[in-house]
Coordinates of C-alpha atoms in Angstrom, one line a residue:
Chain A
M1 CA 48.6 51.8 35.9
S2 CA 49.8 53.0 39.1
R3 CA 47.0 54.9 41.1
A4 CA 49.2 58.3 41.1
R5 CA 49.9 57.9 37.5
K6 CA 46.0 57.8 36.9
V7 CA 45.1 61.0 39.2
R8 CA 48.1 62.4 37.2
E9 CA 45.8 61.8 34.5
F10 CA 43.3 63.2 35.6
F11 CA 44.3 66.8 36.7
I12 CA 45.8 66.8 32.9
E13 CA 43.2 65.9 31.1
K14 CA 40.8 68.6 33.0
L15 CA 43.3 71.4 32.5
I16 CA 43.2 70.5 29.1
L17 CA 39.6 71.0 28.9
A18 CA 39.4 74.1 31.0
S19 CA 42.4 75.6 28.4
G20 CA 39.7 74.5 26.1
L21 CA 36.8 76.1 27.5
A22 CA 38.4 79.1 28.3
S23 CA 38.6 80.2 24.2
V24 CA 35.9 79.8 24.3
V25 CA 34.5 81.6 27.7
F26 CA 36.7 84.5 26.0
V27 CA 35.1 84.3 23.0
V28 CA 31.5 85.1 24.8
L29 CA 32.7 87.5 27.6
I30 CA 34.0 89.4 24.5
L31 CA 31.1 89.4 22.8
I32 CA 28.5 90.1 25.3
F33 CA 30.7 93.2 26.8
L34 CA 30.9 94.9 22.8
L35 CA 27.2 94.1 22.8
R36 CA 26.2 95.7 26.0
E37 CA 28.0 98.6 25.1
A38 CA 27.6 99.4 21.6
V39 CA 23.1 98.7 22.8
S40 CA 24.0 102.3 23.8
V41 CA 24.6 103.7 20.7
L42 CA 21.1 103.6 19.7
K43 CA 20.3 106.4 22.0
T44 CA 21.4 108.3 19.5
V45 CA 20.7 107.9 16.2
S46 CA 18.5 105.2 15.0
L47 CA 20.5 101.8 14.0
G48 CA 19.9 102.9 9.8
A49 CA 21.0 106.4 10.8
F50 CA 24.7 104.5 12.2
L51 CA 24.8 101.8 10.4
G52 CA 23.9 104.2 6.5
G53 CA 24.7 107.9 7.5
R54 CA 27.2 109.5 5.3
F55 CA 29.1 111.5 7.9
W56 CA 30.9 110.9 10.8
Y57 CA 31.5 114.3 12.9
P58 CA 31.9 112.8 16.6
I59 CA 32.6 115.3 18.6
S60 CA 30.4 118.1 17.7
D61 CA 27.0 119.0 19.4
P62 CA 25.4 117.2 18.3
A63 CA 27.2 114.2 17.1
R64 CA 26.9 113.0 14.0
L65 CA 27.6 109.2 13.9
G66 CA 27.2 108.0 10.2
I67 CA 29.7 105.0 9.5
L68 CA 28.7 103.9 5.9
P69 CA 32.1 106.2 4.8
L70 CA 34.1 104.0 6.9
I71 CA 32.4 100.5 5.9
L72 CA 32.8 101.6 2.3
G73 CA 36.7 102.7 3.3
S74 CA 37.0 99.2 5.1
L75 CA 35.4 97.8 1.9
A76 CA 37.4 99.4 -1.0
V77 CA 40.9 98.5 0.6
T78 CA 40.2 95.2 1.4
L79 CA 38.9 94.6 -2.2
G80 CA 41.7 96.4 -3.6
A81 CA 44.4 94.4 -1.3
V82 CA 42.5 90.8 -2.2
V83 CA 42.7 91.4 -5.8
L84 CA 46.2 92.0 -5.5
A85 CA 47.1 89.2 -3.1
V86 CA 44.7 86.3 -3.8
P87 CA 46.0 85.3 -7.8
L88 CA 49.8 86.6 -6.5
G89 CA 49.2 84.1 -3.5
I90 CA 47.8 81.2 -5.3
A91 CA 50.0 81.6 -8.2
A92 CA 53.1 81.2 -5.9
A93 CA 50.8 78.4 -3.7
F94 CA 51.0 76.3 -7.1
Y95 CA 55.0 77.5 -7.7
I96 CA 56.3 76.7 -4.3
A97 CA 54.4 73.4 -3.9
E98 CA 54.0 71.9 -7.8
V99 CA 56.9 73.5 -10.1
A100 CA 60.1 75.0 -8.2
P101 CA 62.6 72.4 -7.4
R102 CA 63.5 71.4 -4.2
R103 CA 66.0 73.0 -3.2
L104 CA 64.3 76.8 -4.5
R105 CA 61.3 75.7 -2.5
G106 CA 62.8 75.6 0.7
L107 CA 64.2 79.2 0.3
L108 CA 61.0 80.5 -1.2
K109 CA 59.1 79.2 1.8
S110 CA 61.4 80.5 4.2
C111 CA 61.0 83.8 2.8
V112 CA 57.0 83.6 2.9
E113 CA 57.8 83.2 6.3
I114 CA 59.6 86.0 6.5
L115 CA 57.4 88.3 5.1
A116 CA 54.7 87.0 7.5
A117 CA 57.6 88.2 10.3
I118 CA 57.3 92.0 9.3
P119 CA 55.4 94.1 11.9
S120 CA 53.0 95.8 10.2
V121 CA 54.0 99.7 11.9
V122 CA 57.5 98.5 10.3
L123 CA 55.7 97.9 6.5
G124 CA 53.2 101.1 7.3
F125 CA 56.3 103.6 7.8
L126 CA 58.2 101.9 4.4
G127 CA 54.4 102.1 2.8
I128 CA 54.5 106.4 4.0
T129 CA 57.9 107.5 3.0
I130 CA 58.3 105.0 -0.2
L131 CA 54.5 103.6 -1.7
V132 CA 52.9 107.3 -0.6
P133 CA 55.2 109.5 -2.3
F134 CA 55.7 107.2 -5.7
L135 CA 51.9 106.1 -5.9
K136 CA 51.3 110.2 -5.5
N137 CA 54.0 111.0 -8.6
F138 CA 53.8 108.0 -10.6
L139 CA 49.4 108.2 -11.0
G140 CA 49.9 111.5 -10.7
L141 CA 47.1 111.8 -7.7
P142 CA 46.4 115.1 -5.4
T143 CA 48.1 112.7 -2.4
G144 CA 49.5 109.0 -2.3
L145 CA 47.7 108.4 1.0
T146 CA 44.8 106.8 -0.8
A147 CA 43.4 103.1 -0.1
L148 CA 45.3 102.0 -2.7
A149 CA 47.9 102.3 -0.4
G150 CA 46.7 101.1 2.3
S151 CA 45.3 97.9 0.1
I152 CA 49.4 97.4 -1.1
M153 CA 49.9 97.4 2.2
L154 CA 47.4 94.7 2.8
A155 CA 48.3 92.5 0.4
F156 CA 52.0 92.2 1.5
M157 CA 50.4 90.9 4.9
A158 CA 47.7 88.8 3.2
L159 CA 50.2 87.1 1.4
P160 CA 51.9 84.5 3.5
T161 CA 48.8 83.5 4.7
I162 CA 47.2 83.1 1.5
I163 CA 50.8 81.6 0.3
S164 CA 50.8 79.1 2.9
I165 CA 47.3 77.9 3.7
S166 CA 46.9 77.6 -0.3
E167 CA 50.5 75.3 -0.7
D168 CA 48.9 73.0 2.5
A169 CA 45.8 72.5 0.2
I170 CA 47.7 71.6 -3.0
N171 CA 50.1 69.2 -1.0
A172 CA 47.0 67.8 0.0
V173 CA 45.4 66.3 -2.9
P174 CA 45.7 62.3 -2.8
R175 CA 48.9 61.9 -5.4
E176 CA 46.6 59.2 -7.1
Y177 CA 44.9 61.7 -8.4
K178 CA 48.6 63.0 -10.5
E179 CA 50.0 60.0 -10.8
G180 CA 46.7 59.2 -12.8
A181 CA 46.5 61.9 -14.7
L182 CA 50.7 62.1 -15.4
A183 CA 49.9 58.2 -16.6
L184 CA 47.5 58.9 -19.3
G185 CA 49.9 60.9 -20.7
A186 CA 48.8 64.2 -19.5
T187 CA 51.4 66.8 -19.5
H188 CA 52.4 67.7 -15.9
W189 CA 50.6 71.3 -16.6
Q190 CA 47.7 70.4 -18.6
T191 CA 47.9 68.2 -14.6
L192 CA 48.6 71.1 -12.5
H193 CA 44.8 73.4 -13.6
R194 CA 42.3 70.1 -15.0
V195 CA 43.3 67.2 -11.8
I196 CA 45.1 69.0 -9.1
I197 CA 43.2 72.7 -9.3
H198 CA 40.2 71.2 -9.2
G199 CA 41.3 68.7 -5.6
A200 CA 42.9 71.8 -3.9
L201 CA 40.4 74.7 -5.0
P202 CA 38.2 74.3 -1.8
G203 CA 41.2 74.6 0.4
V204 CA 42.4 77.3 -1.4
I205 CA 39.2 79.7 -0.9
A206 CA 39.8 79.0 1.9
A207 CA 42.9 80.4 2.4
A208 CA 42.0 83.4 0.2
M209 CA 38.8 83.8 2.7
L210 CA 41.4 83.7 5.8
G211 CA 43.5 86.3 3.8
I212 CA 40.7 88.4 3.7
G213 CA 40.3 88.4 6.5
R214 CA 43.4 89.2 8.0
V215 CA 43.4 92.3 6.1
F216 CA 39.8 93.2 7.0
G217 CA 40.9 93.3 10.6
E218 CA 44.3 94.8 10.4
T219 CA 44.8 98.6 11.3
M220 CA 48.2 100.3 12.2
A221 CA 49.8 100.0 8.6
V222 CA 46.3 101.3 7.0
M223 CA 45.5 104.2 9.7
M224 CA 49.3 105.4 8.3
V225 CA 49.1 105.2 4.7
T226 CA 45.1 105.8 3.7
G227 CA 44.8 109.5 4.7
N228 CA 41.7 108.4 6.8
A229 CA 39.1 111.2 5.3
A230 CA 35.8 110.1 5.8
A231 CA 34.3 110.4 3.1
I232 CA 32.1 108.1 0.6
P233 CA 34.8 106.9 -1.6
H234 CA 34.5 106.8 -5.2
G235 CA 37.2 104.2 -6.0
L236 CA 40.5 103.3 -5.0
L237 CA 42.6 106.5 -5.9
E238 CA 40.7 108.5 -2.5
P239 CA 41.5 108.5 0.5
V240 CA 39.2 106.4 2.9
R241 CA 39.0 106.1 6.6
T242 CA 38.8 102.3 7.5
L243 CA 36.5 101.2 10.8
T244 CA 39.7 99.6 12.3
A245 CA 41.7 103.0 11.9
T246 CA 38.7 105.4 14.0
I247 CA 38.7 102.8 16.8
A248 CA 42.3 102.9 16.9
A249 CA 42.8 106.9 16.8
E250 CA 39.8 107.7 18.6
M251 CA 39.3 105.5 21.5
G252 CA 41.7 106.9 24.0
E253 CA 40.3 110.5 24.2
A254 CA 36.5 109.1 23.8
A255 CA 34.8 110.0 27.3
Q256 CA 33.6 107.2 28.6
G257 CA 29.8 107.0 28.9
S258 CA 29.6 109.6 25.3
P259 CA 27.8 108.7 22.4
H260 CA 31.2 108.8 20.5
Y261 CA 32.4 105.9 22.9
F262 CA 29.2 104.0 22.4
A263 CA 29.4 104.6 18.5
L264 CA 32.9 102.7 18.7
F265 CA 31.9 100.0 20.5
G266 CA 29.1 99.6 17.3
I267 CA 31.7 100.0 14.7
G268 CA 33.3 97.2 16.9
V269 CA 30.7 95.3 17.0
V270 CA 30.4 95.8 12.8
L271 CA 33.7 94.7 12.7
F272 CA 33.2 91.8 14.6
V273 CA 29.9 90.8 12.8
I274 CA 32.0 90.9 9.2
S275 CA 35.5 89.1 10.4
F276 CA 32.8 86.7 11.6
L277 CA 31.1 85.9 8.3
I278 CA 34.4 86.2 6.5
N279 CA 35.9 83.4 8.9
L280 CA 32.9 81.1 9.0
T281 CA 32.9 80.9 5.2
A282 CA 36.9 79.8 5.7
D283 CA 35.8 77.2 7.8
L284 CA 32.7 75.6 5.6
F285 CA 35.0 75.7 2.8
L286 CA 38.1 74.1 4.8
A287 CA 36.3 71.2 6.4
R288 CA 34.9 70.2 2.6
S289 CA 38.4 70.5 1.6
R290 CA 39.1 68.0 4.5
K291 CA 36.9 65.5 3.7
R292 CA 37.4 64.5 0.6
Chain B
M1 CA 52.5 114.6 19.5
G2 CA 56.2 114.5 20.1
R3 CA 56.4 112.8 23.1
K4 CA 60.4 113.3 25.1
S5 CA 62.1 110.3 25.4
A6 CA 61.5 108.8 29.3
G7 CA 64.9 109.2 30.3
K8 CA 65.0 112.6 29.5
A9 CA 61.9 113.2 31.8
L10 CA 63.4 111.3 34.1
A11 CA 65.9 113.7 33.9
A12 CA 63.9 116.7 34.5
A13 CA 62.2 114.7 37.8
A14 CA 65.7 113.8 39.6
F15 CA 66.2 117.9 38.2
A16 CA 63.1 119.3 39.9
A17 CA 63.8 116.5 42.3
A18 CA 67.4 117.8 43.6
L19 CA 66.5 121.5 43.5
L20 CA 62.9 121.1 46.1
A21 CA 65.7 118.4 48.4
V22 CA 67.3 122.6 48.9
P23 CA 67.2 123.2 52.6
G24 CA 65.1 125.7 53.5
T25 CA 61.9 124.8 50.2
A26 CA 60.6 122.3 52.6
A27 CA 58.9 125.1 54.5
R28 CA 56.3 126.0 52.0
A29 CA 55.4 122.7 51.0
P30 CA 51.3 122.5 50.6
Q31 CA 49.6 121.4 53.4
A32 CA 48.8 118.1 53.2
G33 CA 45.4 116.2 53.1
R34 CA 43.5 118.8 51.0
T35 CA 42.1 117.8 47.6
L36 CA 42.8 120.2 45.1
Q37 CA 39.9 121.2 42.1
I38 CA 41.2 122.1 39.0
K39 CA 38.5 122.8 36.1
G40 CA 38.0 124.4 33.1
S41 CA 38.8 125.0 29.9
D42 CA 38.6 121.1 27.4
T43 CA 41.5 122.0 26.2
M44 CA 43.6 122.9 28.9
V45 CA 42.9 119.6 30.7
N46 CA 45.5 117.3 29.1
L47 CA 48.1 119.9 29.9
G48 CA 46.7 119.9 33.4
Q49 CA 45.9 116.1 33.7
A50 CA 50.4 116.1 32.8
W51 CA 50.5 119.2 35.2
A52 CA 49.0 117.6 37.8
E53 CA 50.9 114.1 37.0
A54 CA 54.6 115.6 37.2
F55 CA 53.2 118.1 40.6
N56 CA 52.0 114.6 42.2
K57 CA 55.0 112.7 42.0
L58 CA 57.3 115.7 44.2
H59 CA 54.3 116.2 46.1
P60 CA 52.3 112.9 47.0
E61 CA 51.2 114.8 49.7
V62 CA 48.5 117.2 47.4
N63 CA 45.4 114.8 45.7
L64 CA 45.1 117.1 42.1
A65 CA 41.6 116.2 40.8
V66 CA 41.9 118.3 37.3
T67 CA 38.3 118.4 34.9
G68 CA 37.0 119.9 32.0
G69 CA 33.6 120.9 31.1
G70 CA 35.0 124.0 29.3
S71 CA 36.5 127.6 29.8
G72 CA 33.3 129.4 31.7
T73 CA 32.2 126.0 33.4
G74 CA 35.6 126.7 35.7
I75 CA 34.9 130.5 36.3
A76 CA 31.7 129.7 37.6
A77 CA 32.7 126.7 40.0
L78 CA 35.1 129.2 41.0
L79 CA 33.0 132.0 41.7
S80 CA 30.4 129.2 43.8
G81 CA 34.0 128.0 45.3
T82 CA 33.4 124.5 44.1
C83 CA 37.2 124.9 42.8
D84 CA 40.8 126.1 43.7
I85 CA 42.3 126.6 40.0
A86 CA 39.5 127.4 36.9
E87 CA 41.7 126.6 33.1
S88 CA 40.2 128.8 30.5
S89 CA 41.6 129.7 27.3
R90 CA 39.5 133.5 27.8
A91 CA 40.5 135.9 29.7
V92 CA 37.3 136.2 32.3
A93 CA 34.6 138.5 30.9
E94 CA 33.1 142.0 33.1
K95 CA 30.0 139.9 33.8
E96 CA 31.9 137.2 35.5
I97 CA 34.4 139.9 37.4
A98 CA 30.5 141.7 38.5
Q99 CA 29.8 138.6 39.7
G100 CA 33.2 137.6 41.9
K101 CA 32.6 141.2 43.3
A102 CA 29.0 140.1 44.6
A103 CA 30.4 137.2 45.6
G104 CA 33.4 138.2 47.0
I105 CA 35.4 136.2 44.8
V106 CA 38.8 138.8 43.3
F107 CA 39.9 137.4 40.1
N108 CA 44.0 136.7 40.4
E109 CA 45.5 135.7 36.6
E110 CA 48.6 133.9 35.7
L111 CA 49.2 133.6 32.1
V112 CA 50.6 130.4 31.8
A113 CA 50.9 128.7 28.1
L114 CA 49.8 130.2 25.0
D115 CA 48.0 128.5 21.9
G116 CA 49.1 129.7 18.6
I117 CA 48.6 127.0 15.9
V118 CA 50.9 127.5 11.8
I119 CA 49.5 127.2 8.5
V120 CA 52.0 124.8 6.4
V121 CA 51.9 125.0 2.6
H122 CA 54.3 122.6 0.4
P123 CA 57.9 124.6 -0.4
S124 CA 57.2 125.2 -4.0
N125 CA 53.8 126.6 -3.2
P126 CA 53.6 130.2 -3.6
I127 CA 50.8 131.4 -1.4
G128 CA 52.0 132.7 1.2
A129 CA 49.6 134.7 3.3
L130 CA 46.1 133.8 3.6
T131 CA 43.8 135.3 5.3
L132 CA 41.7 133.8 8.1
D133 CA 38.3 134.0 6.0
A134 CA 40.1 132.4 2.5
L135 CA 41.1 129.9 5.5
R136 CA 38.1 129.2 6.6
E137 CA 36.6 128.4 2.7
I138 CA 39.8 126.0 2.4
F139 CA 38.8 123.9 5.2
L140 CA 35.3 124.0 4.4
G141 CA 36.1 122.2 1.6
N142 CA 34.3 125.4 -0.8
V143 CA 38.0 125.7 -2.4
R144 CA 38.9 123.0 -4.5
R145 CA 41.5 124.0 -6.1
W146 CA 44.8 127.1 -5.3
K147 CA 43.7 128.7 -8.7
Q148 CA 41.0 129.8 -6.2
V149 CA 42.7 131.5 -3.7
G150 CA 45.8 132.8 -6.3
G151 CA 47.7 130.3 -6.7
P152 CA 48.4 127.4 -9.0
D153 CA 45.7 125.4 -10.5
W154 CA 47.2 122.5 -8.2
P155 CA 44.5 120.4 -6.3
V156 CA 44.0 121.1 -2.3
V157 CA 44.3 118.3 -0.1
L158 CA 43.2 119.4 3.1
L159 CA 45.6 117.7 6.2
S160 CA 43.5 117.7 9.4
R161 CA 44.4 116.1 13.1
E162 CA 42.3 113.6 14.1
V163 CA 39.0 114.6 16.1
N164 CA 41.0 114.1 19.2
S165 CA 43.2 116.2 18.7
G166 CA 43.0 120.1 20.7
T167 CA 44.6 121.5 18.0
H168 CA 41.3 119.9 16.2
I169 CA 38.9 121.2 18.1
F170 CA 40.6 124.5 18.4
F171 CA 41.1 124.9 14.2
K172 CA 37.5 124.4 13.6
E173 CA 36.2 127.0 16.7
H174 CA 39.1 129.5 16.4
V175 CA 38.9 129.4 12.2
L176 CA 35.6 127.3 11.0
R177 CA 33.5 128.6 12.8
R178 CA 35.2 132.3 13.3
G179 CA 35.0 132.4 17.4
K180 CA 31.9 130.6 18.2
S181 CA 31.9 126.8 19.4
K182 CA 28.8 126.0 19.2
G183 CA 28.9 126.9 15.4
P184 CA 27.4 124.3 12.4
E185 CA 30.6 124.3 10.5
E186 CA 32.3 121.6 10.3
F187 CA 36.0 121.1 8.2
S188 CA 35.3 118.8 5.1
P189 CA 34.5 114.8 5.0
R190 CA 37.3 115.1 2.3
A191 CA 40.5 116.5 5.0
L192 CA 42.3 113.8 5.6
M193 CA 42.7 113.1 9.4
M194 CA 46.8 112.8 10.2
P195 CA 47.8 110.9 13.4
S196 CA 50.1 113.1 14.1
S197 CA 51.2 116.8 13.8
Y198 CA 54.8 115.4 12.3
A199 CA 52.3 112.9 9.6
I200 CA 51.3 116.5 9.0
A201 CA 54.4 117.2 8.6
E202 CA 55.8 115.2 6.7
E203 CA 53.4 115.1 4.1
V204 CA 52.8 118.4 3.6
S205 CA 56.8 118.1 2.6
R206 CA 56.3 115.9 0.4
N207 CA 52.9 116.6 -1.5
E208 CA 52.6 120.5 -3.3
N209 CA 49.3 120.3 -3.4
A210 CA 49.0 120.0 0.9
I211 CA 47.8 122.3 3.6
G212 CA 47.7 121.5 7.1
Y213 CA 48.5 122.9 10.4
Y214 CA 50.2 122.6 13.6
G215 CA 52.2 124.0 16.8
L216 CA 54.5 126.4 16.6
G217 CA 56.8 124.1 18.2
Y218 CA 56.7 121.6 14.4
I219 CA 57.8 124.9 12.0
S220 CA 60.6 123.8 10.2
P221 CA 62.3 124.4 6.5
R222 CA 60.6 121.9 4.8
Q223 CA 57.4 123.5 5.2
K224 CA 56.1 126.8 4.3
V225 CA 55.3 128.6 6.6
V226 CA 51.6 130.6 5.7
A227 CA 50.8 134.3 7.2
V228 CA 47.9 135.3 8.2
A229 CA 45.4 138.6 8.5
A230 CA 42.5 138.8 10.9
G231 CA 41.0 140.4 7.5
E232 CA 40.8 142.0 4.6
K233 CA 42.8 144.9 5.9
E234 CA 45.0 143.5 8.0
P235 CA 48.0 143.1 8.1
F236 CA 49.5 139.7 7.3
I237 CA 51.6 138.5 10.4
M238 CA 53.9 135.5 10.6
P239 CA 53.6 133.2 13.6
S240 CA 56.5 133.2 16.2
L241 CA 57.0 133.5 20.0
E242 CA 57.3 137.3 19.6
T243 CA 53.9 137.1 17.5
V244 CA 51.9 134.9 19.8
R245 CA 52.6 136.1 22.9
S246 CA 51.8 139.3 21.2
G247 CA 48.4 138.3 20.3
R248 CA 49.3 140.2 17.3
Y249 CA 49.4 136.3 15.3
P250 CA 45.4 135.8 14.9
I251 CA 45.2 132.1 15.7
S252 CA 46.4 132.5 19.0
R253 CA 45.2 132.8 22.7
P254 CA 46.3 132.7 26.3
L255 CA 46.1 129.8 28.2
L256 CA 44.8 130.8 31.8
L257 CA 44.8 129.8 35.2
Y258 CA 42.5 131.9 37.7
T259 CA 42.6 131.9 41.4
N260 CA 40.5 133.8 43.8
G261 CA 42.9 136.1 45.3
K262 CA 46.8 136.0 45.7
P263 CA 47.3 131.8 45.6
Q264 CA 48.3 130.5 49.1
G265 CA 50.1 127.0 50.5
A266 CA 49.1 124.1 48.0
V267 CA 47.7 126.4 45.4
K268 CA 50.7 128.4 45.2
A269 CA 53.0 125.5 44.6
F270 CA 51.1 123.8 42.8
I271 CA 50.8 127.8 39.8
D272 CA 54.7 127.7 40.9
F273 CA 55.5 124.1 38.9
V274 CA 53.2 125.1 36.1
H275 CA 55.2 128.7 35.9
S276 CA 58.5 126.6 36.9
A277 CA 60.8 125.3 34.2
E278 CA 59.9 121.7 33.6
G279 CA 55.8 123.2 34.0
Q280 CA 56.9 125.0 31.1
E281 CA 58.9 121.9 29.7
I282 CA 55.0 120.1 30.1
V283 CA 53.8 123.0 27.7
R284 CA 55.7 121.8 25.1
R285 CA 55.6 118.0 25.1
T286 CA 51.8 119.1 25.1
D287 CA 51.4 121.2 21.9
F288 CA 50.7 124.3 23.5
V289 CA 53.8 127.8 23.7
P290 CA 55.4 128.2 26.6
I291 CA 55.7 131.5 28.3
K292 CA 59.3 131.4 29.3

């Protein structure tokens, strides 16, 4: 090995190391900044009143900074999306990986990729012009701007994530399992739901968790179709205001250094913590599925 | 908020620049090296800043600082000589004029824009006129069905702007709090917070249960405009440029600039700009009613 080449490789190695470290450094810096700004909200309200308060009137004097309706709003929308997208996504993944003829498989996979490529504002626009009036008329609601509309939009956004990662997990099930089952006289369907599902389960759960993470952090489409009313929701058929939509709608005008401004950073921390927990769970399951 | 295309803004700026290039206008160019302090009404801060930005492109030698604090703060600052122009959404009070006399300050009032808010419902809603008190009860959330104000037995869906909107604040202070800006009343938590006047217009035109408010510029045949009466015995007035300008429409107010004596130099240049076609176009763009 020539000296010049050694030097070059040394630098390339260090450069890659620095790139790897950069992402860690950024995460830590973002977290420090978020926490530093968010902590000041506790000068105005206690932690309990912030997380458990039922009223969000951030610009009133004195401001009422309770984010319970916002947390429940985010959870309602996410839960609805999970119920819609997870079974559909997993079923689609099984179909694509195990059942579909080879040619159809290619077509379906490209369709899923196209679905992933649709910008969320475009989905939101379709939601507000088509889905919202449809829901109102079909279900006889006072307004179609509801948590359910947000859930349906988000289900569309979570599907590609759930389908592709589940499909990878199914393909990763060792071939011998399937061959063994078939050799023992099991039918294709028996093999599928007795053997392959079990092998792929951790990966499929990870796919569902990553889909949920995608849904929870989504902002634009949700803001356009959920009505953004900061009242405690009693079901999916009511308007809700999500954590993300609140930050997006109010950050532009919140006076820097005001309790409102700090409260929005507090919401950011809450979002960060919940997303982190969701991703952590997904990682644990992914690690388990790789071990097998 | 309806933003004009950049191209149109550019054309307007070019047109204004061409006007300035006419020989002779250079003579009234303001003196360099001064910072013009503009202070007052929070409602007008964005308007003032938009004027300042556009004015600065024509007169880069003038420094402008636009700050809020409220109409009273602006007038107090003018009295104490700490600002050059006070932005105010109310006329000066007798007391302030007396204070001015003592301090040798003569208030010069410039009407620069009007603020008028239109109440809209779905075209199929038979309600065509409401008193301010009825509106107040509706938006406080005490009226749950249209029947309670003489309409059909439909649920009421409240549409409001987001908290960062001046229209939201004005409606809250003027209708919900009857002009007492520090009152305890708030929009019902069930009120849907819409990201723009456009979103309100869209939902009102699709939803027969909805009631919303927006600036005069948004009126379209797809929404029904409601006439408003200041009290039980007052006449119902439809909002229009004329009734807002004459002050007969009850949800409107003048937006004023105050200076000490007749404006001169940079102050005069700024006020002339505000009265110009471009200045009044900015008024329209920030959701207020131009006076020309």
